CSV table of C-alpha atoms and ligand atoms in Angstrom, one decimal:
chain,number,residue,atom,x,y,z
A,1,MET,CA,-6.1,-6.7,7.0
A,2,LYS,CA,-2.4,-7.4,6.6
A,3,LYS,CA,-0.6,-5.3,3.9
A,4,ALA,CA,0.8,-7.1,0.9
A,5,GLY,CA,4.6,-6.8,0.6
A,6,LEU,CA,5.8,-5.6,-2.7
A,7,VAL,CA,9.3,-5.5,-4.2
A,8,VAL,CA,9.6,-3.4,-7.3
A,9,LEU,CA,12.3,-4.0,-10.0
A,10,ILE,CA,13.1,-1.1,-12.2
A,11,SER,CA,15.7,-0.1,-14.8
A,12,GLY,CA,14.9,3.5,-15.5
A,13,PHE,CA,12.6,6.5,-15.0
A,14,GLY,CA,10.3,4.8,-12.5
A,15,SER,CA,7.0,6.6,-13.3
A,16,ASN,CA,5.1,3.4,-12.8
A,17,LEU,CA,6.9,2.8,-9.5
A,18,GLN,CA,5.8,6.4,-8.6
A,19,ALA,CA,2.2,5.4,-9.5
A,20,ILE,CA,2.5,2.5,-7.1
A,21,LEU,CA,4.1,4.6,-4.3
A,22,ASP,CA,1.3,7.2,-4.7
A,23,ALA,CA,-1.4,4.5,-4.6
A,24,VAL,CA,0.1,3.0,-1.4
A,25,ASP,CA,0.3,6.5,0.1
A,26,ALA,CA,-3.3,7.3,-0.8
A,27,GLY,CA,-4.5,4.0,0.7
A,28,THR,CA,-5.7,2.8,-2.7
A,29,LEU,CA,-3.3,-0.2,-2.4
A,30,ASN,CA,-3.3,-2.2,0.8
A,31,ALA,CA,0.4,-2.8,0.4
A,32,GLU,CA,3.9,-1.7,1.5
A,33,VAL,CA,6.7,-1.3,-1.0
A,34,ARG,CA,9.5,-3.1,0.9
A,35,ALA,CA,12.3,-2.4,-1.6
A,36,VAL,CA,13.1,-1.0,-5.0
A,37,ILE,CA,15.9,-2.8,-6.9
A,38,SER,CA,17.5,-1.5,-10.1
A,39,ASN,CA,19.9,-3.2,-12.5
A,40,ARG,CA,21.1,0.2,-13.5
A,41,VAL,CA,22.9,2.6,-11.2
A,42,ASP,CA,21.5,5.7,-13.0
A,43,ALA,CA,17.9,4.8,-12.8
A,44,TYR,CA,15.9,7.8,-11.6
A,45,GLY,CA,13.4,5.5,-10.0
A,46,LEU,CA,16.0,4.9,-7.2
A,47,GLU,CA,15.7,8.5,-6.3
A,48,ARG,CA,12.0,8.2,-6.2
A,49,ALA,CA,12.3,5.3,-3.8
A,50,ARG,CA,14.8,7.2,-1.6
A,51,LEU,CA,12.4,10.2,-1.5
A,52,ALA,CA,9.7,7.9,-0.3
A,53,GLY,CA,11.9,6.5,2.4
A,54,ILE,CA,12.0,3.0,0.8
A,55,PRO,CA,15.1,0.8,0.7
A,56,ALA,CA,16.6,1.2,-2.8
A,57,CYS,CA,19.5,-0.7,-4.1
A,58,VAL,CA,21.4,-1.5,-7.3
A,59,LYS,CA,22.1,-5.0,-8.4
A,60,SER,CA,24.5,-4.8,-11.4
A,61,ARG,CA,25.8,-7.8,-13.3
A,62,SER,CA,29.5,-8.3,-12.7
A,63,LYS,CA,31.9,-8.9,-15.5
A,64,GLY,CA,31.7,-12.4,-16.8
A,65,GLN,CA,28.8,-13.3,-14.6
A,66,THR,CA,26.3,-15.7,-16.2
A,67,ARG,CA,22.6,-14.6,-16.4
A,68,GLU,CA,21.6,-17.6,-14.2
A,69,ASN,CA,24.1,-16.6,-11.6
A,70,TYR,CA,23.0,-13.0,-11.6
A,71,ASP,CA,19.4,-14.1,-11.4
A,72,ALA,CA,20.1,-16.5,-8.5
A,73,GLU,CA,21.8,-13.6,-6.6
A,74,LEU,CA,18.9,-11.3,-7.4
A,75,ALA,CA,16.4,-13.9,-6.2
A,76,GLU,CA,18.3,-14.1,-2.9
A,77,LEU,CA,18.2,-10.3,-2.5
A,78,VAL,CA,14.5,-10.1,-3.4
A,79,GLN,CA,13.6,-13.1,-1.1
A,80,GLY,CA,15.2,-11.2,1.8
A,81,TYR,CA,12.2,-8.8,1.7
A,82,LYS,CA,9.7,-11.7,1.7
A,83,PRO,CA,7.5,-10.2,-1.0
A,84,ASP,CA,4.0,-11.3,-1.8
A,85,LEU,CA,4.4,-9.8,-5.2
A,86,ILE,CA,7.3,-8.8,-7.4
A,87,LEU,CA,6.5,-6.0,-9.8
A,88,LEU,CA,8.5,-5.5,-12.9
A,89,ALA,CA,7.9,-1.8,-13.5
A,90,GLY,CA,10.1,-1.1,-16.5
A,91,TRP,CA,12.6,-3.8,-15.6
A,92,MET,CA,14.5,-4.3,-18.9
A,93,ARG,CA,16.4,-7.5,-18.3
A,94,ILE,CA,15.0,-10.9,-19.4
A,95,LEU,CA,14.8,-13.1,-16.3
A,96,THR,CA,15.8,-16.7,-16.4
A,97,MET,CA,14.2,-19.6,-14.5
A,98,ALA,CA,16.9,-19.1,-11.8
A,99,PHE,CA,14.8,-16.2,-10.7
A,100,ILE,CA,11.4,-17.0,-12.0
A,101,GLY,CA,11.4,-20.5,-10.5
A,102,ARG,CA,11.8,-19.0,-7.0
A,103,PHE,CA,8.6,-17.0,-7.2
A,104,PRO,CA,5.8,-18.9,-9.0
A,105,ASP,CA,2.6,-16.8,-9.6
A,106,ARG,CA,4.2,-13.8,-7.9
A,107,ILE,CA,6.0,-11.9,-10.7
A,108,VAL,CA,3.9,-9.3,-12.5
A,109,ASN,CA,5.2,-7.5,-15.6
A,110,LEU,CA,3.9,-4.3,-17.2
A,111,HIS,CA,4.3,-3.9,-21.0
A,112,PRO,CA,3.4,-0.9,-23.2
A,113,ALA,CA,1.6,-2.9,-25.9
A,114,LEU,CA,-1.3,-5.4,-26.2
A,115,PRO,CA,-0.8,-9.1,-25.5
A,116,GLY,CA,1.2,-10.8,-28.3
A,117,THR,CA,2.3,-7.5,-29.9
A,118,PHE,CA,5.7,-5.7,-29.9
A,119,PRO,CA,7.5,-7.7,-27.2
A,120,GLY,CA,10.8,-6.4,-26.0
A,121,VAL,CA,12.3,-2.9,-26.1
A,122,ASN,CA,10.9,0.2,-27.8
A,123,ALA,CA,7.4,-1.2,-28.0
A,124,ILE,CA,5.7,2.2,-28.2
A,125,GLU,CA,8.0,3.4,-31.0
A,126,ARG,CA,7.4,0.1,-33.0
A,127,ALA,CA,3.6,0.4,-32.6
A,128,TYR,CA,3.8,4.0,-33.7
A,129,GLN,CA,5.7,3.0,-36.9
A,130,ALA,CA,3.3,0.2,-37.5
A,131,TYR,CA,0.4,2.6,-37.3
A,132,ARG,CA,2.1,5.0,-39.7
A,133,GLN,CA,2.5,2.1,-42.1
A,134,GLY,CA,-1.2,1.2,-41.8
A,135,GLU,CA,-0.5,-2.1,-40.1
A,136,ILE,CA,-2.5,-1.4,-36.9
A,137,ASN,CA,-5.1,1.2,-35.9
A,138,HIS,CA,-4.7,1.1,-32.1
A,139,THR,CA,-2.2,-0.2,-29.5
A,140,GLY,CA,-2.5,-0.7,-25.8
A,141,VAL,CA,-1.0,-1.7,-22.5
A,142,MET,CA,-1.0,-5.0,-20.6
A,143,VAL,CA,-0.1,-6.4,-17.2
A,144,HIS,CA,0.6,-10.1,-17.0
A,145,LEU,CA,2.1,-12.9,-14.8
A,146,VAL,CA,5.6,-14.1,-15.7
A,147,PRO,CA,5.6,-17.9,-15.7
A,148,ASP,CA,8.7,-18.5,-17.8
A,149,GLU,CA,11.4,-16.9,-19.9
A,150,GLY,CA,9.0,-15.7,-22.6
A,151,VAL,CA,9.5,-12.0,-23.3
A,152,ASP,CA,6.5,-9.9,-22.3
A,153,LEU,CA,4.4,-13.1,-22.4
A,154,GLY,CA,2.3,-14.8,-19.8
A,155,PRO,CA,-1.2,-15.1,-18.4
A,156,VAL,CA,-2.8,-11.6,-18.9
A,157,LEU,CA,-4.1,-10.0,-15.7
A,158,GLY,CA,-5.2,-6.7,-17.3
A,159,GLN,CA,-5.2,-4.9,-20.6
A,160,GLN,CA,-6.4,-1.6,-22.0
A,161,VAL,CA,-6.6,-0.4,-25.6
A,162,VAL,CA,-5.0,2.9,-26.3
A,163,GLU,CA,-6.0,4.9,-29.4
A,164,ILE,CA,-3.5,6.3,-31.9
A,165,ARG,CA,-4.6,9.5,-33.6
A,166,PRO,CA,-3.5,10.6,-37.1
A,167,GLU,CA,-2.0,13.8,-35.7
A,168,ASP,CA,-0.1,12.1,-32.9
A,169,SER,CA,3.6,12.6,-32.6
A,170,LEU,CA,5.5,9.7,-31.0
A,171,GLU,CA,5.7,11.8,-27.8
A,172,ASP,CA,1.9,12.2,-27.8
A,173,LEU,CA,1.5,8.5,-28.0
A,174,GLU,CA,4.1,7.8,-25.3
A,175,LYS,CA,2.3,10.2,-23.0
A,176,ARG,CA,-1.1,8.6,-23.6
A,177,ILE,CA,0.4,5.1,-23.1
A,178,HIS,CA,2.2,6.0,-19.9
A,179,ALA,CA,-0.9,7.7,-18.4
A,180,CYS,CA,-2.9,4.5,-19.2
A,181,GLU,CA,-0.1,2.3,-17.7
A,182,HIS,CA,-0.2,4.3,-14.4
A,183,VAL,CA,-3.9,3.6,-14.0
A,184,LEU,CA,-4.0,0.0,-15.3
A,185,PHE,CA,-0.9,-1.1,-13.3
A,186,VAL,CA,-2.3,0.1,-10.0
A,187,LYS,CA,-5.8,-1.3,-10.8
A,188,THR,CA,-4.4,-4.7,-11.6
A,189,ILE,CA,-2.2,-4.9,-8.5
A,190,GLN,CA,-5.2,-3.8,-6.5
A,191,GLN,CA,-7.3,-6.7,-7.9
A,192,LEU,CA,-4.4,-9.2,-7.3
A,193,ILE,CA,-4.1,-8.1,-3.7
A,194,LYS,CA,-7.9,-8.4,-3.2
A,195,ARG,CA,-7.7,-11.9,-4.6
A,196,MET,CA,-4.9,-12.8,-2.2
A,197,GLU,CA,-6.9,-11.3,0.7
A,198,ASP,CA,-10.0,-13.3,-0.2
A,199,LYS,CA,-8.0,-16.5,-0.4
A,200,ASP,CA,-6.5,-15.8,3.0
A,201,ALA,CA,-9.9,-15.1,4.5
A,202,LYS,CA,-11.2,-18.3,3.0
A,203,SER,CA,-8.4,-20.5,4.4
A,204,ALA,CA,-8.8,-18.8,7.8
A,205,ALA,CA,-12.5,-19.6,7.8
A,206,VAL,CA,-11.7,-23.2,6.9
A,207,GLY,CA,-9.2,-23.2,9.7
A,208,VAL,CA,-11.7,-22.2,12.4
A,209,ARG,CA,-14.3,-24.8,11.3
B,1,LIG,C1,7.0,1.4,-19.2
B,1,LIG,O1,6.4,1.9,-20.4
B,1,LIG,C2,6.9,-0.1,-19.2
B,1,LIG,O2,5.7,-0.6,-19.7
B,1,LIG,C3,8.1,-0.5,-20.1
B,1,LIG,O3,9.1,0.3,-19.6
B,1,LIG,C4,8.5,1.6,-19.3
B,1,LIG,C5,9.1,2.0,-17.9
B,1,LIG,O4,8.7,3.3,-17.6
B,1,LIG,N1,8.4,-1.9,-20.0
B,1,LIG,C6,8.7,-2.6,-21.0
B,1,LIG,O5,8.9,-2.2,-22.1
B,1,LIG,C7,8.9,-4.1,-20.7
B,1,LIG,N2,9.2,-4.8,-21.9
B,1,LIG,P1,8.9,3.9,-16.1
B,1,LIG,O6,10.3,3.6,-15.8
B,1,LIG,O7,8.6,5.4,-16.3
B,1,LIG,O8,7.9,3.2,-15.2
């Protein structure tokens, strides 16, 4: 079965990228990571990609460049790798339709909170504070498609509740959430790839009839 082509967009540490790379290595994901692209030159995830022998590049926004123009250039760069899926693994820039419109149903975002909660940056910290104030009693993680410019919003592909314990420090909660993300992200991508493979097999069967 043909491997799914992935392009992973990152902005930072890249632990979720690493989970994907490890799953590809282990054969858990029938995929190849074709490129890792960061908007930040100091993202450690770039080093992870290089260590794995995967093309890694930085796409920074030039001075005065509009978001749409940056996104159109980013889309060109990504399209060059002909990805089946584009994974936003800690990508901390809001994408405009200049990018999203080029890849319908192919952009997948990971967010460290449950659907509809704590969109944007510092989601774990905000959930932790909300818990301390008695506003929530658990948090979670989600993976969703990116259909438009809504922040951390879109059809949910996978979600997992993460408990918060009274004795938790913020670091404890961060650790638990990241561990959960690494599993859920891989599992959800695996399901998506399986769905794509089933669809291909079906259209091939129709083709031979
Ligand atoms: C992850 O927790 C991811 O869910 C979050 O950034 C972190 C990246 O960690 N993304 C968002 O907050 C998107 N709004 P990593 O660089 O170690 O994978």
